[in-house]
Coordinates of C-alpha atoms in Angstrom, one line a residue:
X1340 CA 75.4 92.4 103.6
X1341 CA 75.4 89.0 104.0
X1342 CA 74.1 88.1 108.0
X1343 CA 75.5 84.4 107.7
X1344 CA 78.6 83.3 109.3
X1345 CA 81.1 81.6 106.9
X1346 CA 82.8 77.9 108.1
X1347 CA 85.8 79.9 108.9
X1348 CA 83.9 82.8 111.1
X1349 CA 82.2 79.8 113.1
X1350 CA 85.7 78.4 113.5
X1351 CA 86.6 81.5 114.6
X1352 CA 84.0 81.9 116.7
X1353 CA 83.9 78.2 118.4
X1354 CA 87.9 78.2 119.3
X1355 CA 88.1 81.6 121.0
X1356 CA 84.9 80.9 122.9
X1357 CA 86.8 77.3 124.8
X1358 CA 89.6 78.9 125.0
X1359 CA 87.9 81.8 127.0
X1360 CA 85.7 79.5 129.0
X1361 CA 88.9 77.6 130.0
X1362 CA 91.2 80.7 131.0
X1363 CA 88.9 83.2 131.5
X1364 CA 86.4 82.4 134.4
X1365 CA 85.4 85.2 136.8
X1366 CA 87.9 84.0 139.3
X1367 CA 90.9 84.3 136.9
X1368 CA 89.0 87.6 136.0
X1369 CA 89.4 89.2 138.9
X1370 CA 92.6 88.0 139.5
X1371 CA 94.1 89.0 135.9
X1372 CA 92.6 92.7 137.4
X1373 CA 95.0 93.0 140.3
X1374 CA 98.2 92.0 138.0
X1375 CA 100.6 95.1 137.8
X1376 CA 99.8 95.3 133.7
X1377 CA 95.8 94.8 134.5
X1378 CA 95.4 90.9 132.4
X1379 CA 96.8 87.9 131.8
X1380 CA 100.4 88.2 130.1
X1381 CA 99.6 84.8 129.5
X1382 CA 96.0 84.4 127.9
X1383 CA 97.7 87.9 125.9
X1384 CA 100.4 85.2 124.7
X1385 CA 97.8 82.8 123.8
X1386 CA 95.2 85.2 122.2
X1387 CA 98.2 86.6 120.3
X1388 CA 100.3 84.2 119.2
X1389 CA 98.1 81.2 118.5
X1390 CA 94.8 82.4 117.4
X1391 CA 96.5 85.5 115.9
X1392 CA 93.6 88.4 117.2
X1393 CA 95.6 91.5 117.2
X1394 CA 96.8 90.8 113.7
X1395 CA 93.3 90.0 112.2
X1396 CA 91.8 92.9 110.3
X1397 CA 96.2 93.6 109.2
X1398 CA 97.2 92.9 105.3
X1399 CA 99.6 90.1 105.8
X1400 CA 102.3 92.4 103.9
X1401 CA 102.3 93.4 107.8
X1402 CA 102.5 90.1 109.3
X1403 CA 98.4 90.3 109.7
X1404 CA 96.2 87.9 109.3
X1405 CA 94.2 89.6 106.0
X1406 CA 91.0 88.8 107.4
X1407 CA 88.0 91.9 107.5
X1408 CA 86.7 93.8 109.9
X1409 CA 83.7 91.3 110.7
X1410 CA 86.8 88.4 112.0
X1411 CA 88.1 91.1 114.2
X1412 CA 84.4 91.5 115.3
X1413 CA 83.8 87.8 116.1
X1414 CA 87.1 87.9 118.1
X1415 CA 85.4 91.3 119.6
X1416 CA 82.3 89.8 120.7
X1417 CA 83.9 86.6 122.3
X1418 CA 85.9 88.7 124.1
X1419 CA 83.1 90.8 125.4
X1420 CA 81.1 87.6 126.8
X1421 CA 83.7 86.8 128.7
X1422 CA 84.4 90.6 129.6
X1423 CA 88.5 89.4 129.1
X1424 CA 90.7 92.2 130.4
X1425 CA 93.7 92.1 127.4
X1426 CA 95.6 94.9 125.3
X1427 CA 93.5 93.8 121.9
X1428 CA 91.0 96.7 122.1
X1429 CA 93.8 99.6 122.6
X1430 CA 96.5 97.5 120.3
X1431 CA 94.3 96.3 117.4
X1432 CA 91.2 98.3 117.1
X1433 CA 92.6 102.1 117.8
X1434 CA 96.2 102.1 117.6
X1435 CA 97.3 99.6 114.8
X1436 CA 95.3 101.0 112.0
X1437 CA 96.4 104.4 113.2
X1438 CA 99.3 103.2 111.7
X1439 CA 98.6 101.5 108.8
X1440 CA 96.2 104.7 107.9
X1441 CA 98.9 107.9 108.6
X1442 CA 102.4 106.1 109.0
X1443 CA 105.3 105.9 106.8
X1444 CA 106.2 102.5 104.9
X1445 CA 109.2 102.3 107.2
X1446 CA 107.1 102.8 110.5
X1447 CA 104.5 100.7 109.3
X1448 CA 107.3 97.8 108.4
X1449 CA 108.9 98.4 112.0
X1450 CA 105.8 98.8 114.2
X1451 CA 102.4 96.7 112.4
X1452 CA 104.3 93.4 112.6
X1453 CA 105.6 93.5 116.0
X1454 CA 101.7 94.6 116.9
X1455 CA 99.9 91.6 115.1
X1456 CA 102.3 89.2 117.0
X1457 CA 101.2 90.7 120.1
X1458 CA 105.1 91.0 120.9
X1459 CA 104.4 94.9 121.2
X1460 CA 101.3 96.3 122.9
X1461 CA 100.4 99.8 121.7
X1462 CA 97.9 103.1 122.8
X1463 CA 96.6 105.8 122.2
X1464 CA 96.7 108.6 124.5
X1465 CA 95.0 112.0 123.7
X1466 CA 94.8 115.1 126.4
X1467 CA 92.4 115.4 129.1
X1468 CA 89.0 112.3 128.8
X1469 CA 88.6 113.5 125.5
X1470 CA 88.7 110.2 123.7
X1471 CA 85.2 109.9 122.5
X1472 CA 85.3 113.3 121.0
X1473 CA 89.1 112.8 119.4
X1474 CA 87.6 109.6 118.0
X1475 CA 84.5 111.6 116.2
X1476 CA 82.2 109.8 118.7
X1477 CA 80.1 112.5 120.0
X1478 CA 81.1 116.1 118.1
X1479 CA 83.3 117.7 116.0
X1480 CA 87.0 116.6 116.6
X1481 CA 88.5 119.2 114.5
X1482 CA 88.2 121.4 117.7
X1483 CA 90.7 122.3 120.5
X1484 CA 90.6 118.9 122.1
X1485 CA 94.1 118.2 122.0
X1486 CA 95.2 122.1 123.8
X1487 CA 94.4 124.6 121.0
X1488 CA 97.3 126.6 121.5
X1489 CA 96.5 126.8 125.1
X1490 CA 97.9 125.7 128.9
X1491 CA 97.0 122.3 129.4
X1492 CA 96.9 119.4 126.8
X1493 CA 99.7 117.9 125.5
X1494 CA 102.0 120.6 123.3
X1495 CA 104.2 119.5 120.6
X1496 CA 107.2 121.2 119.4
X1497 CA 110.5 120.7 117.2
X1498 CA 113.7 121.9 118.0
X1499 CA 116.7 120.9 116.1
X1500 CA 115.1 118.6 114.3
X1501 CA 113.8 116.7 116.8
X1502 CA 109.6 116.6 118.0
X1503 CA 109.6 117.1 121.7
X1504 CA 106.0 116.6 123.7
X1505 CA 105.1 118.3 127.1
X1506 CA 101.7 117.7 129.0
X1507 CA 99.7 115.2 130.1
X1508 CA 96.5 113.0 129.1
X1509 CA 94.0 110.9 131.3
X1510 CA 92.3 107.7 131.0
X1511 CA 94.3 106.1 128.9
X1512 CA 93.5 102.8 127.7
X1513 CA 96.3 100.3 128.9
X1514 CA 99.0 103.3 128.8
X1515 CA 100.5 102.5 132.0
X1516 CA 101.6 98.9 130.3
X1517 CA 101.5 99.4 126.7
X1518 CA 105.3 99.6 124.7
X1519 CA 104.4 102.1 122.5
X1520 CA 101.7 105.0 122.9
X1521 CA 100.6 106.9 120.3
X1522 CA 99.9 110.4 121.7
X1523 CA 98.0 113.6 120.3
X1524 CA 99.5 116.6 120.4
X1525 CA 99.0 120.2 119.4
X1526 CA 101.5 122.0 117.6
X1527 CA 102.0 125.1 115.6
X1528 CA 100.1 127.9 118.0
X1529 CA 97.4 129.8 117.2
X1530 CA 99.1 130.7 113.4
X1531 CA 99.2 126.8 111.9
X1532 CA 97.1 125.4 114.4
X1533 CA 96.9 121.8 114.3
X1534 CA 96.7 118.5 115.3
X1535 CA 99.3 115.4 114.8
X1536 CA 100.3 112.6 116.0
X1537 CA 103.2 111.3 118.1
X1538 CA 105.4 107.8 118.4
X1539 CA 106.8 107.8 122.0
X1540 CA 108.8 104.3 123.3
X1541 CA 108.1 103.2 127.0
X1542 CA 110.6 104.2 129.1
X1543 CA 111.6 107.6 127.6
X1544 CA 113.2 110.0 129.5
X1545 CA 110.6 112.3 130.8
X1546 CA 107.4 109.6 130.3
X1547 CA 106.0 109.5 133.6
X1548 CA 102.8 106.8 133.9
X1549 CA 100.9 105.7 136.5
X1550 CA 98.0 103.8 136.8
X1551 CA 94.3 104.8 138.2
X1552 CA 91.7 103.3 139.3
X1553 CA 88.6 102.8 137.3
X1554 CA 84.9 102.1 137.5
X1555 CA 85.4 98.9 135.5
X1556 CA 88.6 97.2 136.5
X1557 CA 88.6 95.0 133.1
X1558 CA 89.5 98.2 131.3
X1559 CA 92.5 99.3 132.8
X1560 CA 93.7 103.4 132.7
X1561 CA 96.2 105.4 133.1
X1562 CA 97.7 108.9 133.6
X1563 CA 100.3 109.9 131.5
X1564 CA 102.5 113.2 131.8
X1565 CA 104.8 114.0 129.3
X1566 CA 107.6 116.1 130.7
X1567 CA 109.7 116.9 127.8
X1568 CA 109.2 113.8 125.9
X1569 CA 111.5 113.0 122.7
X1570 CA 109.0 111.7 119.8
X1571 CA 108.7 110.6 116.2
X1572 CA 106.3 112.2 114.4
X1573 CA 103.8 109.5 112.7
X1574 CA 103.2 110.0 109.2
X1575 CA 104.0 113.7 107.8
X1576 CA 102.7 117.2 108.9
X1577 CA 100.0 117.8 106.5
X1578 CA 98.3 114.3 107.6
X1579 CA 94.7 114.5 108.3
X1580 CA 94.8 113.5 111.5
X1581 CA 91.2 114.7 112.6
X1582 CA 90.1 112.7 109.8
X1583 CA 91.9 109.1 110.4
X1584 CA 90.7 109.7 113.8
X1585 CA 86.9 109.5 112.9
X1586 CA 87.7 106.9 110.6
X1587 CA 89.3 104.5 113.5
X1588 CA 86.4 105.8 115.7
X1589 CA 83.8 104.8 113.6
X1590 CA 85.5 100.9 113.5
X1591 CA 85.9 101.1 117.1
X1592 CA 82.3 102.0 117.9
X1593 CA 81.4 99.0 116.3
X1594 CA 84.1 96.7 117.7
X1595 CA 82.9 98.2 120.9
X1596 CA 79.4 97.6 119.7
X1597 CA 80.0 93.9 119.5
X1598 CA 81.2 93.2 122.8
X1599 CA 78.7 94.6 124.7
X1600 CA 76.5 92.3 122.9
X1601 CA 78.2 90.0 124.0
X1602 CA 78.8 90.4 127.6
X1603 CA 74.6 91.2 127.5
X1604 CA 74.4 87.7 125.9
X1605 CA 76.3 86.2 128.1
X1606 CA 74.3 88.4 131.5
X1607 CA 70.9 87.4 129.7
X1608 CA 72.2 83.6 130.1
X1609 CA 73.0 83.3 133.5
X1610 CA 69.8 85.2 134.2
X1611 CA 67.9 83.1 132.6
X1612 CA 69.8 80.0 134.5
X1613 CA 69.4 81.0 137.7
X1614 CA 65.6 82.0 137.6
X1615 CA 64.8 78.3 136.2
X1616 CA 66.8 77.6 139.4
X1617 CA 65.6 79.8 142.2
X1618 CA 62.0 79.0 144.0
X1619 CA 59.7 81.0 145.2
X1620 CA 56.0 79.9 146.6
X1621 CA 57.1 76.3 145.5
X1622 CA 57.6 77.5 142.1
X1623 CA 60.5 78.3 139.5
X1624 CA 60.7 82.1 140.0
X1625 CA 61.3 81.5 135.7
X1626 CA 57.9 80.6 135.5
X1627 CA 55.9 83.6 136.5
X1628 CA 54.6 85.3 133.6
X1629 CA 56.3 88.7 135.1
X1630 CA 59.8 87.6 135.0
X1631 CA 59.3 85.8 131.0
X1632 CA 58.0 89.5 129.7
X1633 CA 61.2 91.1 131.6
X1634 CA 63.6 88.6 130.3
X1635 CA 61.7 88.7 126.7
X1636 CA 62.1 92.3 126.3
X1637 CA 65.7 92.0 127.1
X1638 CA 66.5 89.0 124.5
X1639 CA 65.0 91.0 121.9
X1640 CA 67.0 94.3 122.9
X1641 CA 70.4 91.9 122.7
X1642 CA 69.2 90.5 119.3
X1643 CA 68.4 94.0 117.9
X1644 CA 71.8 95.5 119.2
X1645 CA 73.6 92.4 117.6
X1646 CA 72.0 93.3 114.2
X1647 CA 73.1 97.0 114.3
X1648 CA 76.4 96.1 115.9
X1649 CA 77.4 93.6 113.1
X1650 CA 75.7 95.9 110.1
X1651 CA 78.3 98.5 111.6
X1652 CA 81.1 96.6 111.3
X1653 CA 80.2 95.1 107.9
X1654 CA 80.2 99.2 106.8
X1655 CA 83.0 99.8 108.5
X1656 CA 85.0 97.4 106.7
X1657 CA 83.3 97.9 103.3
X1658 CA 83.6 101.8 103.5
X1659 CA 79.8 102.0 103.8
X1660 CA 78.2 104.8 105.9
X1661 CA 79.3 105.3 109.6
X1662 CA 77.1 104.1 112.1
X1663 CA 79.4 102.4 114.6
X1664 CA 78.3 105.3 117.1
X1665 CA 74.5 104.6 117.0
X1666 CA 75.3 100.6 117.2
X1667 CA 77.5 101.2 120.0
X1668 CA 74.4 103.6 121.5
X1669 CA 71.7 100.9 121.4
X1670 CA 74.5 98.2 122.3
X1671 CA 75.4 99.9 125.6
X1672 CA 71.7 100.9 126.2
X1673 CA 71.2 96.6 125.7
X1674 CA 73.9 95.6 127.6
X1675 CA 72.6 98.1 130.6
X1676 CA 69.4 96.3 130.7
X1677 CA 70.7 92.9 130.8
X1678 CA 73.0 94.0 133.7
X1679 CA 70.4 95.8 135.7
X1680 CA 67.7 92.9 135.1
X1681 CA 70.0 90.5 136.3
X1682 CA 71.2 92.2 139.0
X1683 CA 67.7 92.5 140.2
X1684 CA 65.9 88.7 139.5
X1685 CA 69.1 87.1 141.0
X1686 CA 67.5 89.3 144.6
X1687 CA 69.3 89.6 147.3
X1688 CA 72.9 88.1 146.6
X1689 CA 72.9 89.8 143.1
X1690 CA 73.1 93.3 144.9
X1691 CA 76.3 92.6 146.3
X1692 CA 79.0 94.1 145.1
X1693 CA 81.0 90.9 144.7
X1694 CA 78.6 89.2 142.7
X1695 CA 79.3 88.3 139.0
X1696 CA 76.4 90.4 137.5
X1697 CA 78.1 93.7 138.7
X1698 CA 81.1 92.8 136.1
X1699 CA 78.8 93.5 133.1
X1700 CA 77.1 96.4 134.8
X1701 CA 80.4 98.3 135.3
X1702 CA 81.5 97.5 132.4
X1703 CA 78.3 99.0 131.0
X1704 CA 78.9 102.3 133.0
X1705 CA 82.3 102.0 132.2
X1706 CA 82.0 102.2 128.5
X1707 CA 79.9 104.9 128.7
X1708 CA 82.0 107.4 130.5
X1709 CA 84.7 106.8 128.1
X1710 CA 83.0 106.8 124.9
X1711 CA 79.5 107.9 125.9
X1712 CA 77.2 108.3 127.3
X1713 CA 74.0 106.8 125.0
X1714 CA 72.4 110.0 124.6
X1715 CA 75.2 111.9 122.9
X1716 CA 76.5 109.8 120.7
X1717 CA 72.5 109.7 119.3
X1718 CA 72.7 113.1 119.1
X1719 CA 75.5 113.4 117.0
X1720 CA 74.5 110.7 114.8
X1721 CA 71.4 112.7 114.5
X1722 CA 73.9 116.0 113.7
X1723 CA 75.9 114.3 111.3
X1724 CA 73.0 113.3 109.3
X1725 CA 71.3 116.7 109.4
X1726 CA 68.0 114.9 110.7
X1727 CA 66.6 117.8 112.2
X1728 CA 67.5 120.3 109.5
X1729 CA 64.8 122.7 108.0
X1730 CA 62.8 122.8 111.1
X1731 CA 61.1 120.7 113.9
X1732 CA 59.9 117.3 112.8
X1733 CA 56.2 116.5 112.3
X1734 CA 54.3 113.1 113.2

């Protein structure tokens, strides 16, 4: 792995940052939260259509970009220090390769280059809050996550030819606005028991979505029920779709990875801005020894996470060993830090809940009741590499 940023990367790098600066502050943050769709349709149209993000990481046989995994990442992380609220993270990073990795050519020629001009915005819904185990993020997804056979999930079923979906799934990434969702579904009972995946339009008859309210308001939800849904199945019936899953999950993890470094960049920076400014005893709170060690320890956690969160990416993207989950572990575990340290040094007015420091800490919290928490996506990073196999460890 090469840890230098090409000319290109840095170009990358350098016009998505101004452009986020200039339409992303935390005012037009906050406001972009109380839109019906949950962000800017606007900065969407900009991010989309002339920088080209949601088609980055896409072959340009789709209308993509052709770039890797580490542009999409750069894009990621810009993103993250500016904690945007947009459809790229649902549309680009866990629906789109969905797609490209299970559909048909036709569905893939219909659907990727619609999603890489950011003229469609797509996710992916799967029953109950299961979307960090569906993804392979924290056990075994070849379980019963999507119903098993059983009441409650979302239950597929064909009937003169046509797939029809009944149920309902939570917390679903931008699927109160999204145009297409991509929904897991169990079919076959308890005699071909299995799991596939479903095309469903908005607006079809029986799609009934509302939207809920969430820790972290830059990551909007939504409930979906599914009331005798008409679908298209995506791919064939003997896809692995357990396995394309974990394979999106692990890419994910690390896109994921990448912008909580970068919203714990970006925390560490106004920390360290304001403690030069703020005096107490005559004195540069910055200055006392105290403060430098606490700030220290949280620049090296953010530079350590980076390292992870970018050698996850490049392995992602080179089909070298999945470790997205531990990245995003020590990323969310660095990005904690840098909100709770902030929170406290900027004293009194940082404890209120209006202040800017709280954005990165529910976003922190946020991330890790969807795709957490820290300590079990260790642990199954620990399980899937049999670390503690043959007996207890010795020191």
């Amino acid at each position: 792995m090469d840890a230098h940023l090409t000319a290109e990367q840095e170009e990358i790098r350098r016009t998505l940052r101004e452009l986020l600066v200039k339409r992303c502050g935390p005012e037009e943050l906050r406001a972009a939260e109380l839109t019906p769709a949950g962000y800017d349709p606007a900065l969407w149209e900009a991010l989309a259509q002339q920088l080209g993000l949601p088609g980055l990481a896409l072959p340009e046989a789709y209308g993509g970009v052709g770039c890797s995994v580490t542009e999409l990442a750069l894009a990621c992380e810009e993103s993250g220090r500016a904690l945007a609220p947009s459809p790229l993270l649902a549309t680009a990073v866990l629906t789109a390769p969905l797609i490209m990795a299970l559909g048909t050519e036709d569905q893939r020629l219909a659907l990727l280059p619609r999603l890489a001009s950011g003229a469609l915005t797509a996710a992916l819904a799967v029953p109950g809050a299961g979307l960090a185990t569906a993804l392979g993020l924290v056990g075994d997804n070849r379980g019963d996550w999507a119903g098993g056979g059983r009441a409650g999930g979302v239950q597929a079923r064909r009937a003169d030819g046509v797939w029809r979906l009944y149920g309902q799934a939570a917390q679903v990434l931008d699927g109160h606005s999204a145009g297409l969702l991509v929904v897991a579904a169990h079919t076959g009972g308890f005699a071909r028991s299995r799991t596939l995946l479903f095309l469903v339009r908005a607006g079809a008859e029986g799609l009934v979505r509302a939207r809920q309210t969430s820790l972290d308001g830059t990551r909007p939800q939504a409930r979906l029920e599914l009331r005798d849904v008409e679908a298209e199945l995506l791919g064939d019936e003997q896809a692995d779709v357990p396995a394309a899953l974990a394979a999106v999950g692990d890419t994910a993890a690390a896109m994921l990875a990448v912008e909580a470094v970068g919203a714990a960049d970006r925390t560490l920076e106004r920390t360290v801005e304001y403690v030069r400014r703020r005096e107490q005893f005559g004195r540069a709170i910055g200055s006392f020894q105290a403060v430098k060690h606490r700030l220290a320890d949280v620049y090296v956690g953010v530079r350590s996470a980076r390292s992870a969160a970018y050698y996850a990416a490049w392995a992602a993207g080179t089909g070298g060993e999945r470790v997205g989950g531990l990245a995003l572990a020590q990323a969310l575990e660095s990005l904690r830090t840098a909100a709770s340290e902030g929170i406290q040094l900027h004293g009194g007015i940082g404890f209120t809940w209006e202040h800017d420091a709280h954005l990165s800490f529910k976003r922190a919290s946020g991330d890790e009741l969807l795709f957490g928490p820290v300590h079990r996506l260790r642990a199954h990073a620990a399980d899937a590499a049999r670390l503690f196999d043959g007996g207890e460890v010795t020191v």
